[in-house]
Short mmCIF file of C-alpha atoms in Angstrom, two decimals:
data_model
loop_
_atom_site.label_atom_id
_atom_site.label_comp_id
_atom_site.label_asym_id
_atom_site.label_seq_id
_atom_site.Cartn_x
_atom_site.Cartn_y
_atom_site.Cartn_z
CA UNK V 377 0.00 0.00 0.00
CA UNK V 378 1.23 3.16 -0.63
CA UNK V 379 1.29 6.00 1.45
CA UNK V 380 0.36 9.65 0.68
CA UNK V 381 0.68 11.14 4.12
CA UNK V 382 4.02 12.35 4.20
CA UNK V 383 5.01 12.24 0.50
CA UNK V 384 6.54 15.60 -0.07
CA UNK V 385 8.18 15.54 3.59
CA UNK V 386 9.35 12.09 2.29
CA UNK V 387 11.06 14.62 -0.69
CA UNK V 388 12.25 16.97 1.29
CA UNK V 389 14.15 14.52 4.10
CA UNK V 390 15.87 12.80 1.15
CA UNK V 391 17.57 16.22 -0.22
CA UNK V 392 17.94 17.57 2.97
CA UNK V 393 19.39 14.80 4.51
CA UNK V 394 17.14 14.36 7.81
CA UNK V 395 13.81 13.68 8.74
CA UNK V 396 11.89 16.07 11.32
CA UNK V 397 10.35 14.23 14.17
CA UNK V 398 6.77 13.53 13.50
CA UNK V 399 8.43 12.18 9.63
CA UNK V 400 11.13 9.86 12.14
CA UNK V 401 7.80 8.72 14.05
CA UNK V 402 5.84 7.72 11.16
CA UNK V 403 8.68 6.07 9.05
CA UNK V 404 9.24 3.98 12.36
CA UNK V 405 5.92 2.52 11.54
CA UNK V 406 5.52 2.98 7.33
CA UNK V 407 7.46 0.77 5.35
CA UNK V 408 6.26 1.96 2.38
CA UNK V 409 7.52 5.58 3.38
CA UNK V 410 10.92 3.85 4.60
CA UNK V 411 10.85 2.39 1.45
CA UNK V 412 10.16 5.30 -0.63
CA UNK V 413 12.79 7.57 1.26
CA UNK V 414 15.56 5.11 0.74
CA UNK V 415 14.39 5.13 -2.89
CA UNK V 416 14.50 8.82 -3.24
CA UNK V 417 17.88 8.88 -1.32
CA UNK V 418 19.33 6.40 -3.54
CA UNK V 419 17.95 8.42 -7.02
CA UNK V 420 20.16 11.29 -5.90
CA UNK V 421 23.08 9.99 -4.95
CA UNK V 422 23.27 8.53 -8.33
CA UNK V 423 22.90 11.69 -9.96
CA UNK V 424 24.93 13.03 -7.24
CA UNK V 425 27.74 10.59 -8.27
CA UNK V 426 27.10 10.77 -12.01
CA UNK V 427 27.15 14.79 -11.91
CA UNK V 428 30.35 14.00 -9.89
CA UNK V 429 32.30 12.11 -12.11
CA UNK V 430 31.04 14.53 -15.37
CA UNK V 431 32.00 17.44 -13.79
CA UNK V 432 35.67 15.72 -12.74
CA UNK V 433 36.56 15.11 -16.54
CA UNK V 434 39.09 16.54 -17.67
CA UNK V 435 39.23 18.40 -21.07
CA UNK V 436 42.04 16.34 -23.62
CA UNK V 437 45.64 17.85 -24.06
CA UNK V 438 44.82 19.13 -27.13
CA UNK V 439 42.46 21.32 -25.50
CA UNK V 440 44.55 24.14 -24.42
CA UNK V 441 46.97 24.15 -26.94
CA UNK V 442 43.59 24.33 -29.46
CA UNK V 443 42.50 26.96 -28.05
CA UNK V 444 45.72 29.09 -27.77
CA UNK V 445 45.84 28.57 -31.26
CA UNK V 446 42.41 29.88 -32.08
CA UNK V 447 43.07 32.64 -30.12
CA UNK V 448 46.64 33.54 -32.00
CA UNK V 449 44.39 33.71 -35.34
CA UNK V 450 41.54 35.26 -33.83
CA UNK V 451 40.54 37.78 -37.17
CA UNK V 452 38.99 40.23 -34.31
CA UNK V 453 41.60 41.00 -32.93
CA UNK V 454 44.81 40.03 -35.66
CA UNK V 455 44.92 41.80 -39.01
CA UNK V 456 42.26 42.01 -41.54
CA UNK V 457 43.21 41.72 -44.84
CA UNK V 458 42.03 44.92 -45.20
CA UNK V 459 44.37 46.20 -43.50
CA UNK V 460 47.31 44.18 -45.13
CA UNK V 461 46.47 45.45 -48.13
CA UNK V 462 46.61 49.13 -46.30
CA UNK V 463 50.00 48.18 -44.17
CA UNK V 464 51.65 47.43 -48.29
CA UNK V 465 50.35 50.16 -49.41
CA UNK V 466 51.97 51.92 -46.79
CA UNK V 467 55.19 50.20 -47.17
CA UNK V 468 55.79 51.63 -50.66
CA UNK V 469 55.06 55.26 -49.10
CA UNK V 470 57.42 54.40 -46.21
CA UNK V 471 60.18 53.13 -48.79
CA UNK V 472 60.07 56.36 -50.44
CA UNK V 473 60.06 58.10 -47.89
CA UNK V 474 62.52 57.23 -45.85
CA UNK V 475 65.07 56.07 -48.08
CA UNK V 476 65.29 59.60 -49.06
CA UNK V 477 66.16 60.63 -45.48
CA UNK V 478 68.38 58.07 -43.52
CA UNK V 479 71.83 58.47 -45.29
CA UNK V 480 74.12 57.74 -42.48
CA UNK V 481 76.98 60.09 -43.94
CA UNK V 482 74.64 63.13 -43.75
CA UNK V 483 73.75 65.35 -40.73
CA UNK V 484 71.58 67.99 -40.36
CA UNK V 485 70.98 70.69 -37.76
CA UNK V 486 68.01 73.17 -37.92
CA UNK V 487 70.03 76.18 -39.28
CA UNK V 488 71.29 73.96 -42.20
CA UNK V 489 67.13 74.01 -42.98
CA UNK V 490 68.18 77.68 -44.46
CA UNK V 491 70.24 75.78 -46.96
CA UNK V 492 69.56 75.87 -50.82
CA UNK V 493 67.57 73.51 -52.41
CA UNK V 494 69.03 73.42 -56.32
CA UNK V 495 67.46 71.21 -59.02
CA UNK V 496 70.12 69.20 -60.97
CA UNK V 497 71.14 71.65 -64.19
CA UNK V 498 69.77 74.35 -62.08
CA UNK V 499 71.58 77.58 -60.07
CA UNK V 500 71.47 77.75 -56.37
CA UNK V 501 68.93 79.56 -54.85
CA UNK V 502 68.30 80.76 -51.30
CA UNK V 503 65.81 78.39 -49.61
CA UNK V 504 63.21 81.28 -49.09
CA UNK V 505 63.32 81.88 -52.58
CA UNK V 506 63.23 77.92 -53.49
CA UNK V 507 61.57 75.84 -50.67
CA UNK V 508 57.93 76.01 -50.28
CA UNK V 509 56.52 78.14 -47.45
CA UNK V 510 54.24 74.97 -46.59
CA UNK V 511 56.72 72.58 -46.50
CA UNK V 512 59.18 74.78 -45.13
CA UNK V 513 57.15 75.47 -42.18
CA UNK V 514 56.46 72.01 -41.51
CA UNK V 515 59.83 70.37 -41.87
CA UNK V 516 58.70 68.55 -45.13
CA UNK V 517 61.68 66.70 -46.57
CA UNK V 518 64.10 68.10 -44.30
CA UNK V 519 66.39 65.52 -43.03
CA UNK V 520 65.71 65.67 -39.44
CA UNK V 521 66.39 62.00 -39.02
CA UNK V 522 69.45 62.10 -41.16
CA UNK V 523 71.55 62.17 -37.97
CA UNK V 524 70.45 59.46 -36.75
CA UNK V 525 71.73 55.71 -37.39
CA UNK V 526 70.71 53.68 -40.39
CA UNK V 527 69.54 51.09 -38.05
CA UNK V 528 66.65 50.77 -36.25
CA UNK V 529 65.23 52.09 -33.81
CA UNK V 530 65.94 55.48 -35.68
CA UNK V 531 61.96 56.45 -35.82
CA UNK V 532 61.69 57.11 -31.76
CA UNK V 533 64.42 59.74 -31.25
CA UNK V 534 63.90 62.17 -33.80
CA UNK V 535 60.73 61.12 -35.96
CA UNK V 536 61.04 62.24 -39.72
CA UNK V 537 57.43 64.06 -41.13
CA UNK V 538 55.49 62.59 -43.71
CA UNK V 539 52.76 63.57 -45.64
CA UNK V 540 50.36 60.65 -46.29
CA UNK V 541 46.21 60.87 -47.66
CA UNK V 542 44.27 61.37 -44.19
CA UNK V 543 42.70 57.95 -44.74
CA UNK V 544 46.28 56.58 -45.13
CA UNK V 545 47.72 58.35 -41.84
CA UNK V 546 46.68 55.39 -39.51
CA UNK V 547 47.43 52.52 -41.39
CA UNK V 548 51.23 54.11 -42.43
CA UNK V 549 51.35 54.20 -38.73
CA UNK V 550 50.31 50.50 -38.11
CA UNK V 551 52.70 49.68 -40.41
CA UNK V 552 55.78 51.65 -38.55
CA UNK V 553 54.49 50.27 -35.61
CA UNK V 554 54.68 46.60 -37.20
CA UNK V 555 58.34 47.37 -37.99
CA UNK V 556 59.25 48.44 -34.68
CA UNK V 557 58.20 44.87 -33.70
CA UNK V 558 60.38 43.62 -36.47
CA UNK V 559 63.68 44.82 -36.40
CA UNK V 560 64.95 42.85 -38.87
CA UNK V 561 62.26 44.26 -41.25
CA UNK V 562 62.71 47.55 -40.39
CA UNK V 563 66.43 47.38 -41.34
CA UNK V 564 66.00 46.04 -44.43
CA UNK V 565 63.44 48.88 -45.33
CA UNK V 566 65.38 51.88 -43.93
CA UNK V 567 68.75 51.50 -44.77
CA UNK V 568 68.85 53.10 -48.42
CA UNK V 569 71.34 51.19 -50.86
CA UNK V 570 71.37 54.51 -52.99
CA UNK V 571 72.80 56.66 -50.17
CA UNK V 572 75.16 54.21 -49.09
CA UNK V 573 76.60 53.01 -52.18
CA UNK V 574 76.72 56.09 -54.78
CA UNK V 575 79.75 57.71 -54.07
CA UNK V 576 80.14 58.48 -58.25
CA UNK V 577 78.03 60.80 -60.01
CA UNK V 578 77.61 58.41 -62.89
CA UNK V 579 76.48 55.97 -60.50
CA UNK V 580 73.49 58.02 -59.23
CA UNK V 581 70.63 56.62 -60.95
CA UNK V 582 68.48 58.48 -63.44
CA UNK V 583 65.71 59.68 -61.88
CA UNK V 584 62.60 62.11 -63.67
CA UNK V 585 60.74 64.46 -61.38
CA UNK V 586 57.92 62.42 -60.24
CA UNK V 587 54.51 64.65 -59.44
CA UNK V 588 52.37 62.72 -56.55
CA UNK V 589 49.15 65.04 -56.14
CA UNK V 590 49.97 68.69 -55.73
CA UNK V 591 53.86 67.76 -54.72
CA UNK V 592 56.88 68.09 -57.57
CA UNK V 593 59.79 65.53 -55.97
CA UNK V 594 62.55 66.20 -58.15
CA UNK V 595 66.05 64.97 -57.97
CA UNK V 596 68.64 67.47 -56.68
CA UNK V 597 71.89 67.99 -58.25
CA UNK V 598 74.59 66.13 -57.50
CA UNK V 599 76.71 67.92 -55.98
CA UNK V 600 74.11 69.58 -53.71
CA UNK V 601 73.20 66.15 -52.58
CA UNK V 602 76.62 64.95 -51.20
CA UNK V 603 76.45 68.29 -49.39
CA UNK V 604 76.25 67.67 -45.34
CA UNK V 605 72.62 69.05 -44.81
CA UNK V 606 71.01 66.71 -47.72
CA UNK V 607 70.68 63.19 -46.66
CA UNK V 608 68.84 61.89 -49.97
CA UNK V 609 69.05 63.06 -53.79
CA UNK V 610 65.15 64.40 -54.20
CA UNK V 611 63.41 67.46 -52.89
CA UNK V 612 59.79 67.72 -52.77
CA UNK V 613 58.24 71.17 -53.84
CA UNK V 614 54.39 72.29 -53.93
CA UNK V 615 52.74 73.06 -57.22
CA UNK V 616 50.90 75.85 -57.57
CA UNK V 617 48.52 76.89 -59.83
CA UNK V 618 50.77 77.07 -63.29
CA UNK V 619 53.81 76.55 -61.79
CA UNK V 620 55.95 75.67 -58.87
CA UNK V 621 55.88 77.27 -55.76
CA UNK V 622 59.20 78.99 -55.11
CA UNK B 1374 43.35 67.85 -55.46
CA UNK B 1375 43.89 65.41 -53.03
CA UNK B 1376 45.07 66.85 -49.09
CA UNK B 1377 47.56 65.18 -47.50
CA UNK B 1378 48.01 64.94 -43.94
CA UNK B 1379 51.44 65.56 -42.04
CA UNK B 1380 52.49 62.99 -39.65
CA UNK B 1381 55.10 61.68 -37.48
CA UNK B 1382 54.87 57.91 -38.25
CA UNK B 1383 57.99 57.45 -35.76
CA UNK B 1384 56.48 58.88 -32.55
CA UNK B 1385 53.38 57.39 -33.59
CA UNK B 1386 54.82 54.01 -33.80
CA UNK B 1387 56.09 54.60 -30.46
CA UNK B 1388 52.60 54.96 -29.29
CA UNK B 1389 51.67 51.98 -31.48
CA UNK B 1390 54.35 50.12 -29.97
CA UNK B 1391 53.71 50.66 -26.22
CA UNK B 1392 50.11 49.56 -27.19
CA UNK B 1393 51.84 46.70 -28.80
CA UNK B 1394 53.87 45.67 -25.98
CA UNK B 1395 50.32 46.54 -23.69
CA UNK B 1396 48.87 44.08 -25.91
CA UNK B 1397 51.71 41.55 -25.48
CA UNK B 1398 50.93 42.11 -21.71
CA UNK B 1399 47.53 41.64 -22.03
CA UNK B 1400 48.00 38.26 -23.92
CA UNK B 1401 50.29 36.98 -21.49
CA UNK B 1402 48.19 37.79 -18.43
CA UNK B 1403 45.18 36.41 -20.46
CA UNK B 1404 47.13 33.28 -21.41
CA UNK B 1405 48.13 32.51 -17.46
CA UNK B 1406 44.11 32.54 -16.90
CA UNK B 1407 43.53 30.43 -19.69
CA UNK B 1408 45.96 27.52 -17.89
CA UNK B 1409 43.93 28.69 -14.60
CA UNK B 1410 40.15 28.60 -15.85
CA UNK B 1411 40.29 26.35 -18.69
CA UNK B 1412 39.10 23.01 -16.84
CA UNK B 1413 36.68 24.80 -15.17
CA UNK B 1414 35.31 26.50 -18.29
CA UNK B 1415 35.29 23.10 -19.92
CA UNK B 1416 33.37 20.94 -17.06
CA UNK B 1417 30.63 23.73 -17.25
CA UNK B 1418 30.26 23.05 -20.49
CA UNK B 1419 30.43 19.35 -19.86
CA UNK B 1420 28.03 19.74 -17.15
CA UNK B 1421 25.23 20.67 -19.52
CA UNK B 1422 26.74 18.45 -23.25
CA UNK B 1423 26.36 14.85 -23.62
CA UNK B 1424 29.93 14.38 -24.76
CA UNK B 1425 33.39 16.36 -24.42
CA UNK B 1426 34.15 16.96 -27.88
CA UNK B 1427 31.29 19.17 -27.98
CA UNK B 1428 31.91 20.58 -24.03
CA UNK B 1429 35.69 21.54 -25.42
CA UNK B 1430 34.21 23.51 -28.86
CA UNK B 1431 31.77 25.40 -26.14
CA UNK B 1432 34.57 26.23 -24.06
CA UNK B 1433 37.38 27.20 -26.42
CA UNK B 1434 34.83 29.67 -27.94
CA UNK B 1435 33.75 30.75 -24.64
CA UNK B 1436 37.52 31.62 -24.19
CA UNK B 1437 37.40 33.13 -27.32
CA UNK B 1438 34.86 35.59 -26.48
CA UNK B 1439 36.63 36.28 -23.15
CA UNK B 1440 39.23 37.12 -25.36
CA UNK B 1441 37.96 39.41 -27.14
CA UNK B 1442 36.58 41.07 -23.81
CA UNK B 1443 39.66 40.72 -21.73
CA UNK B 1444 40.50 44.21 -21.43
CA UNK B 1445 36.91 44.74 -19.82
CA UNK B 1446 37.56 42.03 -17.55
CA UNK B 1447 40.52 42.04 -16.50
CA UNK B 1448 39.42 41.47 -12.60
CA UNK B 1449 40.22 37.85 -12.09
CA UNK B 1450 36.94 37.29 -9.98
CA UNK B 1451 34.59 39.44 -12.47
CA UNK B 1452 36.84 37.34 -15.20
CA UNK B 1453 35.77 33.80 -13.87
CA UNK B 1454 32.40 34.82 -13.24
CA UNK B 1455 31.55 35.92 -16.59
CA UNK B 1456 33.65 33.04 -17.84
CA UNK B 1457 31.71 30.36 -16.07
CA UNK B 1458 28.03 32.09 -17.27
CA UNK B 1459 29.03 32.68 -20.47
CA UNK B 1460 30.06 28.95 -20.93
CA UNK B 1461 27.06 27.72 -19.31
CA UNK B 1462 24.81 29.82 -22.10
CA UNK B 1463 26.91 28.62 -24.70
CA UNK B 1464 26.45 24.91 -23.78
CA UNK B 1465 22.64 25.78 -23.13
CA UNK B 1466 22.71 27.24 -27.02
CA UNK B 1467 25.00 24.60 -28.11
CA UNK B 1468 22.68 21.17 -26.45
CA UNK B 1469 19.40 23.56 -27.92
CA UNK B 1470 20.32 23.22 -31.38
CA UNK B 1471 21.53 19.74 -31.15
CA UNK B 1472 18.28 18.78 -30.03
CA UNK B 1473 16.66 20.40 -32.77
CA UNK B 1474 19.18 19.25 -35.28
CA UNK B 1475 18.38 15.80 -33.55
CA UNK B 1476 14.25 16.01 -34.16
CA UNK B 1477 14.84 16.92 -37.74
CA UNK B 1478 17.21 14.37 -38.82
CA UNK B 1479 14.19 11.97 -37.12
CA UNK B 1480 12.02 12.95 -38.78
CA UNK B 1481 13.19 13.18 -42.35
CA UNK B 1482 15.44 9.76 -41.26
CA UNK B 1483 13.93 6.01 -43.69
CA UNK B 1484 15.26 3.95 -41.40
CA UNK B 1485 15.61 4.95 -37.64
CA UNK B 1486 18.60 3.16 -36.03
CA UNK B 1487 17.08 0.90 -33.08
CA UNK B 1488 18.70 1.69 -30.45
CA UNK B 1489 21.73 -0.64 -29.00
CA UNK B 1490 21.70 -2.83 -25.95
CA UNK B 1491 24.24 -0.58 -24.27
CA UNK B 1492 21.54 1.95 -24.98
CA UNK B 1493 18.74 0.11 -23.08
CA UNK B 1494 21.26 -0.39 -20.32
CA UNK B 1495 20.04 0.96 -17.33
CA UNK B 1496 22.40 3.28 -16.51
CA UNK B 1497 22.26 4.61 -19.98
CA UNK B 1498 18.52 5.38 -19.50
CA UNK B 1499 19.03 6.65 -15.87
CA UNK B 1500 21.80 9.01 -17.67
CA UNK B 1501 18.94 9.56 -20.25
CA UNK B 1502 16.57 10.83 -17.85
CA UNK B 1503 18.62 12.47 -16.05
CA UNK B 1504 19.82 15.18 -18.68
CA UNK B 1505 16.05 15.56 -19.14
CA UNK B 1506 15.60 16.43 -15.40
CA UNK B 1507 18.62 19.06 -15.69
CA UNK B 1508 17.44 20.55 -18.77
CA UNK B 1509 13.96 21.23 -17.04
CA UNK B 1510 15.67 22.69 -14.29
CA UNK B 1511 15.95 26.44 -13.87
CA UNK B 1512 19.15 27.58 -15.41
CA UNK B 1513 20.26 29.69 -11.98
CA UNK B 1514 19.95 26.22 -10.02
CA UNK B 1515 21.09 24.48 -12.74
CA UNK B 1516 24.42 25.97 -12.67
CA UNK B 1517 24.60 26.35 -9.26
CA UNK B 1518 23.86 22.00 -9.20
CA UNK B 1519 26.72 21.47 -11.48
CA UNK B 1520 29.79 23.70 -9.75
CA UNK B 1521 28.31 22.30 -6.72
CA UNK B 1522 29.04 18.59 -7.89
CA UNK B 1523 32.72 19.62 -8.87
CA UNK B 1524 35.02 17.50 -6.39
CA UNK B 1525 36.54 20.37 -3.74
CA UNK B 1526 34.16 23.16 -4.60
CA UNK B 1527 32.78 24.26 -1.41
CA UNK B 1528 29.15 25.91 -1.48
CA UNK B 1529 31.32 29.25 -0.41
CA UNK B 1530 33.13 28.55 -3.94
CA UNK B 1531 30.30 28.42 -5.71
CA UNK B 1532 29.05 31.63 -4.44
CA UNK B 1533 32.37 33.44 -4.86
CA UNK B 1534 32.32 31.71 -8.16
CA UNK B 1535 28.56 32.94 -9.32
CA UNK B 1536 29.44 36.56 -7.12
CA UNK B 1537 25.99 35.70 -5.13
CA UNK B 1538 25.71 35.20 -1.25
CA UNK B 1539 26.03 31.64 0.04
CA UNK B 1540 22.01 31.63 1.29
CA UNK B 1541 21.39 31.72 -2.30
CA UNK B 1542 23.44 28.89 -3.50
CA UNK B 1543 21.84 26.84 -0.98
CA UNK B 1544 18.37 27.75 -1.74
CA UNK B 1545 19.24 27.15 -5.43
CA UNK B 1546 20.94 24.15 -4.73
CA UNK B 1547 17.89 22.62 -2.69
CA UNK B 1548 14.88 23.66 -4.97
CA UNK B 1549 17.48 21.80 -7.72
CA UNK B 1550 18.19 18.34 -6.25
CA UNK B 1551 14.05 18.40 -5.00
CA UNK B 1552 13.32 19.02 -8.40
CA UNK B 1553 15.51 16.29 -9.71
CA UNK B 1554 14.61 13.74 -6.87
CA UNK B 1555 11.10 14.20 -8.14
CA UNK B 1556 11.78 13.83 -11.65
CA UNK B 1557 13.87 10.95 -11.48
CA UNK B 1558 11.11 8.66 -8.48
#
């Protein structure tokens, strides 16, 4: 026969463990409540011991090691190819750029900024006569850097200017910052094999002014560029409406 | 014509690069809580999935998404906390649409595969039965069931785990196991 007297105290003994008294009176004279309780005692400690032993597993060894992984190539956080393809684009401006201005044989200080700024085949000229106020102003093409070593890290003593597109300026960045974390890299990219190697005039390589939006970078003559306050053969000038800038 | 921007890409990169090196930091400190939460990400998981394969999946992308959020959480008791819930849903998501995948591929099955006699052993079917209990359980006291089985973790360590007072784990814990006792008669 079963009995319904005590069923949910029956529950309630089995999870918490004890019985109250009038429960301890009645079981001493139920057997079907005995019987149920030890029932209901038994249930849970088999999920007790099965919950036990699922939540003691351990996870495999390739688990951790998996998940490092994962997390390495995680495209969240790593780089997009959007932004590879923003870093290379980079790289060509950086190339030009700064293989213009890290000549280790050349030094400049900021009064040798007053120095003239001669095409080849054309006469010296004072600099406020030939450099662009612009660029003049903001240290454009200046060798600032020039005193410092080919080797890197040159770009956090004395950081050379650069004038990139606005949408370009953070991922030039990104890319300098990537070469800081590569040293090796950033060697390779900022040691210029035309500044360190052309000690001939015939050797210098033949180079046409090049126009890149509303800037004229034109090769310098020779012998102004082995001069001490030029670190790199090219000068970049502003174009104006008709003509250059002066 | 196009306007071009001056810049210093040199002291930026130096900025750039003592973000890089706070990333670095960031990783590393991330990577000695990985080693340190890992298991217990992983038996939450299990807690709630049939098997382990699918218990590590749940976790590593629960790490994943801690990841991503580290620098939010870097508080190692906020950090396992989140951890441990967000691992939880995940399984909860994860055993969801394996039941549904489950239902379909019965019904759209020609021949259903009887089921073995290790199946129709009776510990299978308690095990069976069981996961049905848990999955009708509250999720609050469902969680709070499974740290509580973990070998060593005190009720105090469940609350410190879950960030809720200790009255509540037991309360949770208790309205869980009745719950399952009654299930399972």
């Amino acid at each position: 026969m079963i009995c319904d007297t005590y069923k949910d105290d029956l529950l309630e003994a089995a999870v918490h463990g004890q019985a109250h008294e009038r429960l301890e009176k009645h079981l001493d004279q139920c057997a079907s409540c005995r019987e149920t309780l030890e029932s209901d005692r038994a249930v849970l400690d088999r999920v007790q011991h099965l919950l036990r032993s699922r939540m003691g597993e351990e996870p495999s060894a390739g688990f951790l090691p998996r998940t490092r992984a994962q997390i390495a190539h995680d495209p969240e956080r790593g780089w997009s190819h959007a932004w590879g393809l923003a870093a290379a684009i980079a790289g060509l401006l950086l190339i030009a750029f700064l293989n213009f201005g890290t000549s280790p044989r050349h030094s400049q200080t900021e009064s040798n900024r007053s120095a003239a700024i001669p095409e080849r085949q054309e006469p010296v000229v004072p600099p406020a006569q030939n450099m662009p106020s612009v660029l003049k102003a903001s240290g454009v093409h200046t060798p600032a850097h020039a005193a410092q070593p080919a080797q890197f890290p040159m770009l956090s003593a004395r950081a050379p200017e650069v004038l990139v597109p606005p949408d370009e300026g953070r991922a030039f960045r990104r890319f300098v910052a990537r070469l800081a974390e590569q040293r090796e890299i950033a060697e390779a990219f900022v040691s210029s094999p035309v500044a360190q190697t052309v000690a001939q005039q015939n050797e210098l390589p033949d180079i046409s002014p090049v126009e890149i939006a509303d800037l004229r970078v034109i090769p310098l003559a020779w012998e102004m560029w082995k001069q001490p306050q030029w670190s790199g053969p090219y000068v970049a000038r502003k174009i104006t409406s008709g003509s250059e800038q002066k | 014509m196009q306007d071009l921007t001056l810049i210093r890409p040199g002291r930026a990169a130096d900025g750039e690069w003592s973000l890089e090196l706070g990333k670095a930091a960031l990783k590393e400190e991330f990577e000695a809580r990985l080693a340190e939460c890992g298991t217990l990400v992983f038996r939450v998981a299990r807690g709630v999935l049939r098997n382990p394969e699918d218990a590590e999946d749940v976790a590593q992308e629960a790490m994943l998404r801690a990841y991503r959020r580290f620098a939010r959480l870097r508080d190692p008791v906020r950090f396992r906390a989140w951890l441990v819930r967000i691992s939880f849903r995940l399984a909860l998501d994860h055993a969801r649409s394996a039941r549904r995948r489950e239902q379909r591929e019965t019904v759209w099955a020609v021949k259903v595969p009887r089921p073995s006699a290790e199946d129709m052993a009776a510990s299978r079917e308690f095990e069976k039965r069981l996961d049905q209990a848990l999955e009708a359980l509250p999720k609050k006291s469902r969680l709070v069931l499974l740290l509580a089985s973990m070998d060593g973790c005190s009720l105090s360590e469940v609350a410190d785990v879950l960030q809720i007072p200790v009255g509540t784990v037991k309360s949770r814990l208790h309205a869980a196991r009745k719950q399952l006792a009654e299930k399972l008669r």
